[in-house]
Structure formats: structure tokens, C-alpha cells
């Protein structure tokens, strides 16, 4: 008898929504309903800090990085969580 255990994880899509009127970066995460994920930021692609860890019932999550108004450039990524 062959038994397989696996999980298919839909990758998250991270969209740049520009800057808010206050100068903060705005992002949109697209995934699947009830997804759990974290949004991380980095200035050098080596060191990443989690900004928010949450879930989204609809699969769409809009995020404003309120710590980014005085940052000229920042890299972001969204990681799906189990």
C-alpha cells in the first residue's frame, strides 16, 4: 500500500500599491482564503524583519508600513505559513 502525505501551498503574490499621502509604503498580499502569512521587510536582502503576521479570510490583505515614511527604499516579501 502506498500512502502519500503532502500539502500544496499556493504562493502569495505581493503587489506594490505605491506610497500613502503620509509617505508610507502600501502593499497588497494576494493568496487563498483563510491564508496565514507574514510580511517582512529588509534594506539589504540579508536581514529580514517581520512587520505583521496575520491571516486573511478573503485571501486579500492590504498593508501600510507605517514605519517607512522616512525610509528611501525597502524590500518586502510575503511568506505563507502553515
PDB file of C-alpha atoms in Angstrom:
ATOM      1  CA  UNK A   1       0.000   0.000   0.000  1.00  0.00           C
ATOM      2  CA  UNK A   2       1.345   3.386  -0.975  1.00  0.00           C
ATOM      3  CA  UNK A   3       0.417   6.332   1.226  1.00  0.00           C
ATOM      4  CA  UNK A   4       1.359   9.914   0.372  1.00  0.00           C
ATOM      5  CA  UNK A   5       1.191  12.893   2.672  1.00  0.00           C
ATOM      6  CA  UNK A   6       1.643  16.274   1.049  1.00  0.00           C
ATOM      7  CA  UNK A   7       0.443  19.835   1.133  1.00  0.00           C
ATOM      8  CA  UNK A   8       0.004  22.172  -1.799  1.00  0.00           C
ATOM      9  CA  UNK A   9       0.811  25.722  -0.776  1.00  0.00           C
ATOM     10  CA  UNK A  10      -0.398  28.475  -3.043  1.00  0.00           C
ATOM     11  CA  UNK A  11       2.321  31.118  -3.258  1.00  0.00           C
ATOM     12  CA  UNK A  12       1.444  34.604  -2.118  1.00  0.00           C
ATOM     13  CA  UNK A  13       1.636  37.496  -4.552  1.00  0.00           C
ATOM     14  CA  UNK A  14       2.871  40.799  -3.153  1.00  0.00           C
ATOM     15  CA  UNK A  15       1.790  43.939  -5.012  1.00  0.00           C
ATOM     16  CA  UNK A  16       3.288  47.398  -4.603  1.00  0.00           C
ATOM     17  CA  UNK A  17       0.441  49.893  -4.115  1.00  0.00           C
ATOM     18  CA  UNK A  18       2.718  52.964  -4.027  1.00  0.00           C
ATOM     19  CA  UNK A  19       3.003  55.354  -1.102  1.00  0.00           C
ATOM     20  CA  UNK A  20       0.258  56.799   1.056  1.00  0.00           C
ATOM     21  CA  UNK A  21      -0.290  60.549   1.464  1.00  0.00           C
ATOM     22  CA  UNK A  22       1.897  60.312   4.595  1.00  0.00           C
ATOM     23  CA  UNK A  23       4.697  58.699   2.554  1.00  0.00           C
ATOM     24  CA  UNK A  24       4.288  55.136   3.850  1.00  0.00           C
ATOM     25  CA  UNK A  25       4.655  52.131   1.532  1.00  0.00           C
ATOM     26  CA  UNK A  26       1.350  50.367   0.762  1.00  0.00           C
ATOM     27  CA  UNK A  27       1.255  46.675  -0.138  1.00  0.00           C
ATOM     28  CA  UNK A  28      -1.385  44.127  -1.086  1.00  0.00           C
ATOM     29  CA  UNK A  29      -0.961  40.404  -0.458  1.00  0.00           C
ATOM     30  CA  UNK A  30      -2.969  38.048  -2.693  1.00  0.00           C
ATOM     31  CA  UNK A  31      -3.276  34.391  -1.731  1.00  0.00           C
ATOM     32  CA  UNK A  32      -6.025  31.928  -0.938  1.00  0.00           C
ATOM     33  CA  UNK A  33      -8.955  32.247   1.501  1.00  0.00           C
ATOM     34  CA  UNK A  34      -8.004  31.695   5.159  1.00  0.00           C
ATOM     35  CA  UNK A  35      -4.320  32.037   4.301  1.00  0.00           C
ATOM     36  CA  UNK A  36      -1.877  32.668   7.155  1.00  0.00           C
ATOM     37  CA  UNK A  37       1.224  34.666   6.301  1.00  0.00           C
ATOM     38  CA  UNK A  38       3.817  37.166   7.435  1.00  0.00           C
ATOM     39  CA  UNK A  39       5.006  40.327   5.661  1.00  0.00           C
ATOM     40  CA  UNK A  40       8.704  41.012   6.103  1.00  0.00           C
ATOM     41  CA  UNK A  41      10.956  43.959   5.240  1.00  0.00           C
ATOM     42  CA  UNK A  42      14.669  44.312   4.577  1.00  0.00           C
ATOM     43  CA  UNK A  43      17.072  47.015   3.494  1.00  0.00           C
ATOM     44  CA  UNK A  44      19.740  44.591   2.231  1.00  0.00           C
ATOM     45  CA  UNK A  45      18.065  41.245   1.263  1.00  0.00           C
ATOM     46  CA  UNK A  46      20.079  39.554   4.048  1.00  0.00           C
ATOM     47  CA  UNK A  47      18.342  40.580   7.269  1.00  0.00           C
ATOM     48  CA  UNK A  48      14.542  40.365   7.329  1.00  0.00           C
ATOM     49  CA  UNK A  49      12.159  41.653   9.997  1.00  0.00           C
ATOM     50  CA  UNK A  50       8.538  40.574  10.322  1.00  0.00           C
ATOM     51  CA  UNK A  51       6.190  43.566  10.191  1.00  0.00           C
ATOM     52  CA  UNK A  52       2.912  41.682  10.579  1.00  0.00           C
ATOM     53  CA  UNK A  53       1.809  38.066  10.939  1.00  0.00           C
ATOM     54  CA  UNK A  54      -1.881  37.532  10.316  1.00  0.00           C
ATOM     55  CA  UNK A  55      -4.484  35.693   8.285  1.00  0.00           C
ATOM     56  CA  UNK A  56      -6.992  36.758   5.650  1.00  0.00           C
ATOM     57  CA  UNK A  57     -10.468  35.281   5.308  1.00  0.00           C
ATOM     58  CA  UNK A  58     -10.844  36.579   1.747  1.00  0.00           C
ATOM     59  CA  UNK A  59      -7.314  35.886   0.509  1.00  0.00           C
ATOM     60  CA  UNK A  60      -6.621  39.620   0.032  1.00  0.00           C
ATOM     61  CA  UNK A  61      -4.781  41.686   2.649  1.00  0.00           C
ATOM     62  CA  UNK A  62      -3.874  45.373   2.360  1.00  0.00           C
ATOM     63  CA  UNK A  63      -0.964  46.563   4.491  1.00  0.00           C
ATOM     64  CA  UNK A  64       0.516  50.011   5.170  1.00  0.00           C
ATOM     65  CA  UNK A  65       4.073  50.055   6.542  1.00  0.00           C
ATOM     66  CA  UNK A  66       3.730  52.928   8.996  1.00  0.00           C
ATOM     67  CA  UNK A  67       7.457  52.740   9.817  1.00  0.00           C
ATOM     68  CA  UNK A  68       8.544  53.504   6.242  1.00  0.00           C
ATOM     69  CA  UNK A  69       7.823  57.212   5.773  1.00  0.00           C
ATOM     70  CA  UNK A  70      11.473  58.195   6.333  1.00  0.00           C
ATOM     71  CA  UNK A  71      12.955  55.175   4.502  1.00  0.00           C
ATOM     72  CA  UNK A  72      14.059  55.915   0.904  1.00  0.00           C
ATOM     73  CA  UNK A  73      13.982  52.258  -0.200  1.00  0.00           C
ATOM     74  CA  UNK A  74      12.888  48.985   1.365  1.00  0.00           C
ATOM     75  CA  UNK A  75      12.422  45.405   0.122  1.00  0.00           C
ATOM     76  CA  UNK A  76       9.357  43.371   1.091  1.00  0.00           C
ATOM     77  CA  UNK A  77       8.300  39.743   0.912  1.00  0.00           C
ATOM     78  CA  UNK A  78       5.239  37.766   1.967  1.00  0.00           C
ATOM     79  CA  UNK A  79       5.709  34.255   3.335  1.00  0.00           C
ATOM     80  CA  UNK A  80       2.848  31.794   3.590  1.00  0.00           C
ATOM     81  CA  UNK A  81       2.678  29.977   6.926  1.00  0.00           C
ATOM     82  CA  UNK A  82       1.264  26.566   7.793  1.00  0.00           C
TER      83      UNK A  82
END
